[in-house]
PDB file of C-alpha atoms in Angstrom:
ATOM      1  CA  MET A   1      -0.006   0.000  -0.005  1.00 72.00           C
ATOM      2  CA  THR A   2       1.437   3.365  -1.028  1.00 85.00           C
ATOM      3  CA  SER A   3       1.524   6.380   1.277  1.00 86.00           C
ATOM      4  CA  THR A   4      -1.194   8.008  -0.818  1.00 87.00           C
ATOM      5  CA  GLU A   5      -3.419   4.948  -0.453  1.00 87.00           C
ATOM      6  CA  THR A   6      -2.756   4.850   3.280  1.00 89.00           C
ATOM      7  CA  THR A   7      -3.635   8.527   3.644  1.00 88.00           C
ATOM      8  CA  GLY A   8      -6.823   8.032   1.668  1.00 88.00           C
ATOM      9  CA  ARG A   9      -7.898   5.080   3.781  1.00 89.00           C
ATOM     10  CA  ILE A  10      -7.310   7.027   6.997  1.00 86.00           C
ATOM     11  CA  GLN A  11      -9.357   9.922   5.657  1.00 86.00           C
ATOM     12  CA  ARG A  12     -12.213   7.590   4.741  1.00 86.00           C
ATOM     13  CA  GLU A  13     -12.292   5.572   7.972  1.00 84.00           C
ATOM     14  CA  ALA A  14     -11.302   8.076  10.654  1.00 85.00           C
ATOM     15  CA  TRP A  15     -13.886  10.132  12.483  1.00 83.00           C
ATOM     16  CA  PRO A  16     -13.347  13.346  14.442  1.00 87.00           C
ATOM     17  CA  LEU A  17     -13.672  13.513  18.228  1.00 90.00           C
ATOM     18  CA  ARG A  18     -15.488  16.654  19.277  1.00 92.00           C
ATOM     19  CA  GLU A  19     -17.854  15.536  22.033  1.00 92.00           C
ATOM     20  CA  PRO A  20     -18.340  12.434  24.228  1.00 91.00           C
ATOM     21  CA  GLY A  21     -20.973  11.037  21.867  1.00 94.00           C
ATOM     22  CA  ASP A  22     -18.304  10.698  19.172  1.00 95.00           C
ATOM     23  CA  LEU A  23     -16.958   7.767  21.180  1.00 96.00           C
ATOM     24  CA  ASP A  24     -20.138   5.746  20.589  1.00 96.00           C
ATOM     25  CA  PRO A  25     -18.626   3.630  17.761  1.00 92.00           C
ATOM     26  CA  LEU A  26     -15.798   2.597  20.091  1.00 93.00           C
ATOM     27  CA  LEU A  27     -18.237   1.663  22.847  1.00 96.00           C
ATOM     28  CA  ASP A  28     -20.150  -0.419  20.328  1.00 95.00           C
ATOM     29  CA  GLU A  29     -16.941  -2.217  19.366  1.00 94.00           C
ATOM     30  CA  VAL A  30     -16.229  -2.960  23.018  1.00 96.00           C
ATOM     31  CA  GLY A  31     -19.434  -4.932  23.294  1.00 95.00           C
ATOM     32  CA  SER A  32     -19.218  -7.370  26.192  1.00 95.00           C
ATOM     33  CA  ALA A  33     -15.410  -7.431  26.369  1.00 96.00           C
ATOM     34  CA  ARG A  34     -14.005  -7.805  29.884  1.00 96.00           C
ATOM     35  CA  VAL A  35     -10.663  -6.135  29.126  1.00 97.00           C
ATOM     36  CA  VAL A  36     -10.159  -2.973  27.068  1.00 97.00           C
ATOM     37  CA  MET A  37      -6.655  -1.655  26.433  1.00 96.00           C
ATOM     38  CA  VAL A  38      -6.426   2.101  25.909  1.00 94.00           C
ATOM     39  CA  GLY A  39      -3.216   3.813  24.793  1.00 87.00           C
ATOM     40  CA  GLU A  40      -2.006   7.112  23.469  1.00 87.00           C
ATOM     41  CA  ALA A  41       0.351   8.093  20.673  1.00 88.00           C
ATOM     42  CA  SER A  42       2.559  10.125  23.020  1.00 90.00           C
ATOM     43  CA  HIS A  43       2.985  10.534  26.751  1.00 90.00           C
ATOM     44  CA  GLY A  44       2.121  13.897  28.257  1.00 88.00           C
ATOM     45  CA  THR A  45      -0.205  15.130  25.499  1.00 92.00           C
ATOM     46  CA  SER A  46      -3.233  16.779  27.097  1.00 94.00           C
ATOM     47  CA  GLU A  47      -5.618  15.996  24.246  1.00 94.00           C
ATOM     48  CA  PHE A  48      -4.851  12.272  24.366  1.00 94.00           C
ATOM     49  CA  TYR A  49      -5.196  12.225  28.140  1.00 95.00           C
ATOM     50  CA  ARG A  50      -8.567  13.995  28.051  1.00 96.00           C
ATOM     51  CA  TRP A  51     -10.029  11.597  25.506  1.00 96.00           C
ATOM     52  CA  ARG A  52      -8.573   8.590  27.296  1.00 96.00           C
ATOM     53  CA  ALA A  53     -10.213   9.786  30.501  1.00 96.00           C
ATOM     54  CA  GLU A  54     -13.559  10.359  28.761  1.00 97.00           C
ATOM     55  CA  LEU A  55     -13.469   6.904  27.217  1.00 97.00           C
ATOM     56  CA  THR A  56     -12.548   5.352  30.573  1.00 97.00           C
ATOM     57  CA  ARG A  57     -15.392   7.185  32.300  1.00 97.00           C
ATOM     58  CA  ARG A  58     -17.844   5.711  29.821  1.00 97.00           C
ATOM     59  CA  LEU A  59     -16.362   2.240  30.142  1.00 97.00           C
ATOM     60  CA  VAL A  60     -16.844   2.429  33.900  1.00 98.00           C
ATOM     61  CA  ALA A  61     -20.278   4.062  33.895  1.00 97.00           C
ATOM     62  CA  GLU A  62     -21.842   2.280  30.912  1.00 97.00           C
ATOM     63  CA  LYS A  63     -19.971  -1.012  30.629  1.00 97.00           C
ATOM     64  CA  GLY A  64     -19.439  -1.745  34.308  1.00 96.00           C
ATOM     65  CA  PHE A  65     -15.665  -2.081  34.343  1.00 97.00           C
ATOM     66  CA  SER A  66     -14.455  -2.693  37.861  1.00 96.00           C
ATOM     67  CA  PHE A  67     -10.931  -1.269  37.866  1.00 96.00           C
ATOM     68  CA  VAL A  68      -8.504   0.892  35.890  1.00 98.00           C
ATOM     69  CA  ALA A  69      -4.960  -0.487  35.455  1.00 96.00           C
ATOM     70  CA  VAL A  70      -2.346   2.010  34.286  1.00 95.00           C
ATOM     71  CA  GLU A  71       1.277   2.180  33.261  1.00 91.00           C
ATOM     72  CA  GLY A  72       2.334   3.281  36.702  1.00 91.00           C
ATOM     73  CA  ASP A  73       4.041   1.834  39.783  1.00 90.00           C
ATOM     74  CA  TRP A  74       1.931  -0.316  42.074  1.00 92.00           C
ATOM     75  CA  PRO A  75       2.861   1.412  45.381  1.00 91.00           C
ATOM     76  CA  ASP A  76       2.225   4.945  44.078  1.00 91.00           C
ATOM     77  CA  CYS A  77      -0.992   4.030  42.308  1.00 94.00           C
ATOM     78  CA  HIS A  78      -2.247   2.234  45.389  1.00 94.00           C
ATOM     79  CA  THR A  79      -2.312   5.583  47.191  1.00 94.00           C
ATOM     80  CA  VAL A  80      -4.535   6.919  44.413  1.00 96.00           C
ATOM     81  CA  HIS A  81      -6.667   3.772  44.609  1.00 97.00           C
ATOM     82  CA  ARG A  82      -7.262   4.285  48.330  1.00 96.00           C
ATOM     83  CA  SER A  83      -8.322   7.853  47.637  1.00 97.00           C
ATOM     84  CA  VAL A  84     -10.786   7.045  44.844  1.00 98.00           C
ATOM     85  CA  VAL A  85     -12.441   4.207  46.781  1.00 97.00           C
ATOM     86  CA  GLY A  86     -12.737   6.359  49.892  1.00 96.00           C
ATOM     87  CA  ALA A  87     -10.546   4.191  52.131  1.00 94.00           C
ATOM     88  CA  ALA A  88     -10.164   5.276  55.750  1.00 92.00           C
ATOM     89  CA  GLY A  89      -7.250   7.656  56.216  1.00 93.00           C
ATOM     90  CA  ALA A  90      -6.760   8.172  52.473  1.00 95.00           C
ATOM     91  CA  PRO A  91      -6.540  11.657  50.939  1.00 95.00           C
ATOM     92  CA  GLU A  92      -9.984  13.073  50.273  1.00 96.00           C
ATOM     93  CA  ASP A  93      -8.659  14.807  47.175  1.00 97.00           C
ATOM     94  CA  PRO A  94      -6.890  12.462  44.713  1.00 96.00           C
ATOM     95  CA  ARG A  95      -4.627  15.382  43.754  1.00 96.00           C
ATOM     96  CA  GLU A  96      -2.820  14.906  47.059  1.00 95.00           C
ATOM     97  CA  ALA A  97      -2.166  11.251  46.238  1.00 95.00           C
ATOM     98  CA  LEU A  98      -1.028  12.046  42.693  1.00 94.00           C
ATOM     99  CA  ASN A  99       1.274  14.801  43.923  1.00 92.00           C
ATOM    100  CA  ALA A 100       3.078  12.184  45.999  1.00 88.00           C
ATOM    101  CA  PHE A 101       4.366  10.405  42.880  1.00 86.00           C
ATOM    102  CA  ALA A 102       8.136  10.586  43.252  1.00 78.00           C
ATOM    103  CA  ARG A 103       9.683   8.438  40.506  1.00 76.00           C
ATOM    104  CA  TRP A 104      10.338  10.005  37.110  1.00 72.00           C
ATOM    105  CA  PRO A 105       8.379  10.696  34.998  1.00 80.00           C
ATOM    106  CA  THR A 106       5.991  12.022  37.634  1.00 84.00           C
ATOM    107  CA  TRP A 107       4.061  14.038  35.061  1.00 86.00           C
ATOM    108  CA  MET A 108       2.723  10.904  33.369  1.00 89.00           C
ATOM    109  CA  TRP A 109       0.128  10.605  36.132  1.00 90.00           C
ATOM    110  CA  ALA A 110       0.535  13.694  38.316  1.00 90.00           C
ATOM    111  CA  ASN A 111      -1.239  15.988  35.861  1.00 93.00           C
ATOM    112  CA  GLU A 112      -4.501  17.902  35.662  1.00 95.00           C
ATOM    113  CA  GLU A 113      -6.240  15.455  33.333  1.00 96.00           C
ATOM    114  CA  VAL A 114      -5.649  12.507  35.663  1.00 96.00           C
ATOM    115  CA  VAL A 115      -6.604  14.586  38.698  1.00 97.00           C
ATOM    116  CA  GLU A 116      -9.922  15.395  37.049  1.00 97.00           C
ATOM    117  CA  PHE A 117     -10.539  11.757  36.154  1.00 98.00           C
ATOM    118  CA  ALA A 118      -9.599  10.543  39.647  1.00 98.00           C
ATOM    119  CA  ARG A 119     -11.957  13.061  41.232  1.00 98.00           C
ATOM    120  CA  TRP A 120     -14.733  11.844  38.950  1.00 98.00           C
ATOM    121  CA  LEU A 121     -13.971   8.233  39.901  1.00 98.00           C
ATOM    122  CA  ARG A 122     -14.089   9.076  43.606  1.00 98.00           C
ATOM    123  CA  ALA A 123     -17.476  10.768  43.143  1.00 98.00           C
ATOM    124  CA  HIS A 124     -18.722   7.807  41.074  1.00 98.00           C
ATOM    125  CA  ASN A 125     -17.602   5.384  43.779  1.00 98.00           C
ATOM    126  CA  ARG A 126     -19.341   7.328  46.515  1.00 96.00           C
ATOM    127  CA  GLY A 127     -22.680   6.027  45.308  1.00 93.00           C
ATOM    128  CA  LEU A 128     -21.574   2.371  45.282  1.00 96.00           C
ATOM    129  CA  ALA A 129     -21.274  -0.290  47.953  1.00 95.00           C
ATOM    130  CA  ARG A 130     -17.660  -0.639  49.145  1.00 92.00           C
ATOM    131  CA  GLN A 131     -17.170  -3.995  47.434  1.00 91.00           C
ATOM    132  CA  ASP A 132     -18.380  -2.555  44.117  1.00 96.00           C
ATOM    133  CA  ARG A 133     -16.153   0.508  44.016  1.00 97.00           C
ATOM    134  CA  VAL A 134     -13.917   0.911  40.981  1.00 98.00           C
ATOM    135  CA  GLY A 135     -10.192   0.664  41.674  1.00 97.00           C
ATOM    136  CA  PHE A 136      -7.117   2.362  40.256  1.00 97.00           C
ATOM    137  CA  HIS A 137      -4.019   0.148  40.060  1.00 96.00           C
ATOM    138  CA  GLY A 138      -0.499   0.311  38.636  1.00 94.00           C
ATOM    139  CA  LEU A 139       1.023  -2.402  36.454  1.00 92.00           C
ATOM    140  CA  ASP A 140       4.669  -1.315  36.325  1.00 90.00           C
ATOM    141  CA  VAL A 141       7.449  -3.085  38.214  1.00 87.00           C
ATOM    142  CA  TYR A 142      10.018  -0.306  38.459  1.00 86.00           C
ATOM    143  CA  ASN A 143       9.461   0.697  42.095  1.00 87.00           C
ATOM    144  CA  LEU A 144      11.280  -2.299  43.521  1.00 89.00           C
ATOM    145  CA  TRP A 145      12.439  -0.765  46.785  1.00 90.00           C
ATOM    146  CA  ASP A 146       9.105   0.695  47.862  1.00 91.00           C
ATOM    147  CA  SER A 147       7.465  -2.652  47.152  1.00 92.00           C
ATOM    148  CA  LEU A 148      10.070  -4.480  49.237  1.00 92.00           C
ATOM    149  CA  ARG A 149       9.590  -2.079  52.125  1.00 92.00           C
ATOM    150  CA  ALA A 150       5.810  -2.525  51.910  1.00 92.00           C
ATOM    151  CA  VAL A 151       6.154  -6.306  52.090  1.00 93.00           C
ATOM    152  CA  LEU A 152       8.555  -5.987  55.012  1.00 93.00           C
ATOM    153  CA  ALA A 153       6.046  -3.806  56.896  1.00 94.00           C
ATOM    154  CA  TYR A 154       3.222  -6.251  56.187  1.00 93.00           C
ATOM    155  CA  VAL A 155       5.030  -9.394  57.330  1.00 92.00           C
ATOM    156  CA  ALA A 156       6.397  -7.587  60.401  1.00 93.00           C
ATOM    157  CA  GLU A 157       2.819  -6.893  61.507  1.00 92.00           C
ATOM    158  CA  HIS A 158       0.957  -9.965  60.271  1.00 90.00           C
ATOM    159  CA  GLU A 159       3.396 -12.778  59.492  1.00 89.00           C
ATOM    160  CA  PRO A 160       6.554 -12.331  61.585  1.00 90.00           C
ATOM    161  CA  ASP A 161       7.713 -15.872  60.721  1.00 89.00           C
ATOM    162  CA  HIS A 162       8.525 -14.528  57.254  1.00 88.00           C
ATOM    163  CA  LEU A 163      10.517 -11.533  58.409  1.00 91.00           C
ATOM    164  CA  PRO A 164      13.862 -13.233  57.711  1.00 91.00           C
ATOM    165  CA  ALA A 165      12.987 -13.719  54.043  1.00 90.00           C
ATOM    166  CA  ALA A 166      11.788 -10.126  53.707  1.00 91.00           C
ATOM    167  CA  ARG A 167      14.879  -8.725  55.410  1.00 93.00           C
ATOM    168  CA  GLU A 168      17.167 -10.903  53.341  1.00 92.00           C
ATOM    169  CA  ALA A 169      15.599  -9.695  50.107  1.00 91.00           C
ATOM    170  CA  LEU A 170      15.928  -6.052  51.132  1.00 90.00           C
ATOM    171  CA  ARG A 171      19.476  -6.591  52.400  1.00 92.00           C
ATOM    172  CA  CYS A 172      20.490  -8.174  49.089  1.00 92.00           C
ATOM    173  CA  PHE A 173      19.638  -4.955  47.228  1.00 90.00           C
ATOM    174  CA  GLU A 174      21.126  -2.531  49.758  1.00 91.00           C
ATOM    175  CA  PRO A 175      24.603  -2.314  48.150  1.00 91.00           C
ATOM    176  CA  TYR A 176      23.094  -0.813  45.009  1.00 89.00           C
ATOM    177  CA  GLY A 177      21.715   2.308  46.682  1.00 87.00           C
ATOM    178  CA  GLU A 178      18.233   1.956  45.194  1.00 86.00           C
ATOM    179  CA  SER A 179      19.736   2.254  41.720  1.00 87.00           C
ATOM    180  CA  PRO A 180      18.270  -0.329  39.348  1.00 83.00           C
ATOM    181  CA  GLN A 181      20.981   0.390  36.794  1.00 83.00           C
ATOM    182  CA  SER A 182      23.690  -0.401  39.340  1.00 89.00           C
ATOM    183  CA  TYR A 183      22.016  -3.676  40.232  1.00 87.00           C
ATOM    184  CA  ALA A 184      21.503  -4.615  36.588  1.00 86.00           C
ATOM    185  CA  LEU A 185      25.122  -3.952  35.669  1.00 87.00           C
ATOM    186  CA  ALA A 186      26.414  -5.770  38.735  1.00 87.00           C
ATOM    187  CA  SER A 187      24.319  -8.846  37.933  1.00 81.00           C
ATOM    188  CA  ARG A 188      25.855  -8.903  34.465  1.00 78.00           C
ATOM    189  CA  MET A 189      29.437  -8.638  35.674  1.00 77.00           C
ATOM    190  CA  VAL A 190      29.235 -11.306  38.377  1.00 70.00           C
ATOM    191  CA  PRO A 191      27.221 -14.539  38.370  1.00 65.00           C
ATOM    192  CA  GLU A 192      25.217 -13.521  41.422  1.00 75.00           C
ATOM    193  CA  SER A 193      21.875 -11.802  41.787  1.00 85.00           C
ATOM    194  CA  CYS A 194      19.000 -11.315  44.212  1.00 90.00           C
ATOM    195  CA  GLU A 195      16.709 -13.616  42.277  1.00 89.00           C
ATOM    196  CA  ALA A 196      16.691 -16.357  44.909  1.00 90.00           C
ATOM    197  CA  GLU A 197      15.873 -13.888  47.674  1.00 90.00           C
ATOM    198  CA  VAL A 198      12.872 -12.257  45.968  1.00 90.00           C
ATOM    199  CA  VAL A 199      11.537 -15.598  44.727  1.00 88.00           C
ATOM    200  CA  ALA A 200      11.742 -16.967  48.277  1.00 89.00           C
ATOM    201  CA  LEU A 201       9.940 -13.892  49.576  1.00 89.00           C
ATOM    202  CA  LEU A 202       7.204 -14.203  46.964  1.00 87.00           C
ATOM    203  CA  ARG A 203       6.786 -17.896  47.762  1.00 87.00           C
ATOM    204  CA  ASP A 204       6.485 -17.181  51.491  1.00 85.00           C
ATOM    205  CA  VAL A 205       3.944 -14.408  51.035  1.00 87.00           C
ATOM    206  CA  ARG A 206       1.865 -16.519  48.679  1.00 83.00           C
ATOM    207  CA  ALA A 207       1.925 -19.520  50.998  1.00 80.00           C
ATOM    208  CA  ALA A 208       1.138 -17.704  54.256  1.00 69.00           C
ATOM    209  CA  ARG A 209      -2.418 -17.195  55.420  1.00 60.00           C
ATOM    210  CA  GLY A 210      -2.156 -14.599  58.164  1.00 51.00           C
ATOM    211  CA  GLY A 211      -5.240 -12.884  59.513  1.00 51.00           C
ATOM    212  CA  SER A 212      -8.904 -13.702  59.105  1.00 53.00           C
ATOM    213  CA  GLN A 213      -9.890 -14.981  55.686  1.00 58.00           C
ATOM    214  CA  SER A 214     -13.420 -13.612  56.170  1.00 59.00           C
ATOM    215  CA  ASP A 215     -12.244 -10.110  57.075  1.00 70.00           C
ATOM    216  CA  ALA A 216     -12.408  -7.931  53.954  1.00 72.00           C
ATOM    217  CA  GLY A 217      -9.788  -5.553  55.338  1.00 75.00           C
ATOM    218  CA  ALA A 218      -7.364  -8.382  56.114  1.00 82.00           C
ATOM    219  CA  LEU A 219      -7.888  -9.911  52.679  1.00 85.00           C
ATOM    220  CA  GLU A 220      -7.178  -6.584  51.010  1.00 86.00           C
ATOM    221  CA  GLU A 221      -3.980  -6.111  53.008  1.00 88.00           C
ATOM    222  CA  ARG A 222      -2.872  -9.619  51.994  1.00 89.00           C
ATOM    223  CA  PHE A 223      -3.649  -8.902  48.350  1.00 90.00           C
ATOM    224  CA  ILE A 224      -1.602  -5.696  48.480  1.00 92.00           C
ATOM    225  CA  ALA A 225       1.322  -7.533  50.061  1.00 92.00           C
ATOM    226  CA  GLU A 226       1.190 -10.257  47.405  1.00 92.00           C
ATOM    227  CA  GLN A 227       1.126  -7.680  44.629  1.00 93.00           C
ATOM    228  CA  ASN A 228       4.147  -5.914  46.107  1.00 93.00           C
ATOM    229  CA  ALA A 229       5.970  -9.240  46.321  1.00 92.00           C
ATOM    230  CA  GLU A 230       5.061  -9.881  42.672  1.00 92.00           C
ATOM    231  CA  VAL A 231       6.434  -6.438  41.779  1.00 92.00           C
ATOM    232  CA  ALA A 232       9.707  -7.172  43.570  1.00 91.00           C
ATOM    233  CA  ALA A 233      10.146 -10.489  41.755  1.00 91.00           C
ATOM    234  CA  GLY A 234       9.163  -8.989  38.415  1.00 91.00           C
ATOM    235  CA  ALA A 235      11.422  -5.963  38.855  1.00 90.00           C
ATOM    236  CA  GLU A 236      14.441  -8.073  39.732  1.00 91.00           C
ATOM    237  CA  ARG A 237      13.885 -10.219  36.642  1.00 90.00           C
ATOM    238  CA  TYR A 238      13.327  -7.135  34.467  1.00 89.00           C
ATOM    239  CA  TYR A 239      16.481  -5.337  35.613  1.00 87.00           C
ATOM    240  CA  ARG A 240      18.618  -8.422  34.951  1.00 85.00           C
ATOM    241  CA  ALA A 241      17.084  -8.898  31.519  1.00 86.00           C
ATOM    242  CA  MET A 242      17.566  -5.207  30.719  1.00 80.00           C
ATOM    243  CA  VAL A 243      21.343  -5.596  30.362  1.00 74.00           C
ATOM    244  CA  SER A 244      21.508  -9.183  29.178  1.00 69.00           C
ATOM    245  CA  GLY A 245      21.470  -8.276  25.490  1.00 63.00           C
ATOM    246  CA  GLY A 246      19.419 -11.353  24.669  1.00 59.00           C
ATOM    247  CA  ALA A 247      15.868 -11.866  23.485  1.00 59.00           C
ATOM    248  CA  GLU A 248      14.482 -11.329  27.011  1.00 56.00           C
ATOM    249  CA  SER A 249      15.775  -7.753  27.063  1.00 47.00           C
TER     250      SER A 249
END
């Protein structure tokens, strides 16, 4: 297909976005899908962010989607999640939670468009039963150290038998000064890594059953700890692969 043919096809099949109703064809395409992946052509572009937020609002309100998963770190996004679901002690204004994002690029989520969407989501959730409130979660695995500290805090309070594994995992990474690049390069130069430590930690957290299994609060805390352990294991694997030069990188 020539560039002229490609341009002509785009002109025939594209439709302008001027108002929320212009998204109707996309909502029709979604149908009964349980997962919808929404992207943007560039990070930080206000117009993309506004339309992404509008589409997500409609997916939540009209299609009943139960959570929003974003390209952000789990620990940071969990603070936003607690705000939008109205958790006890969480910021009443999601802006406060978003302003706490500390890892570059903070502007990907700490921006006016996401603040507006998060405020809408909090208002939407206010009319729902707690178990039906729509969450906001991060999928990225870059925030290794915050996730390790979160797991350490959880096991210290709920599963002290697993403290040695948590401390050993954190201790293994200490020489690298919270620098993923330093850890990645070191793991390439010497045949040693922290893989065994984080895998052991993940195994322990998965296997343990601390707290009441009928207590919604306890179950949520356990879920959060497991996700942070998953992040730690995934981040360690990612940083090693990053410098390997092979297909995994």
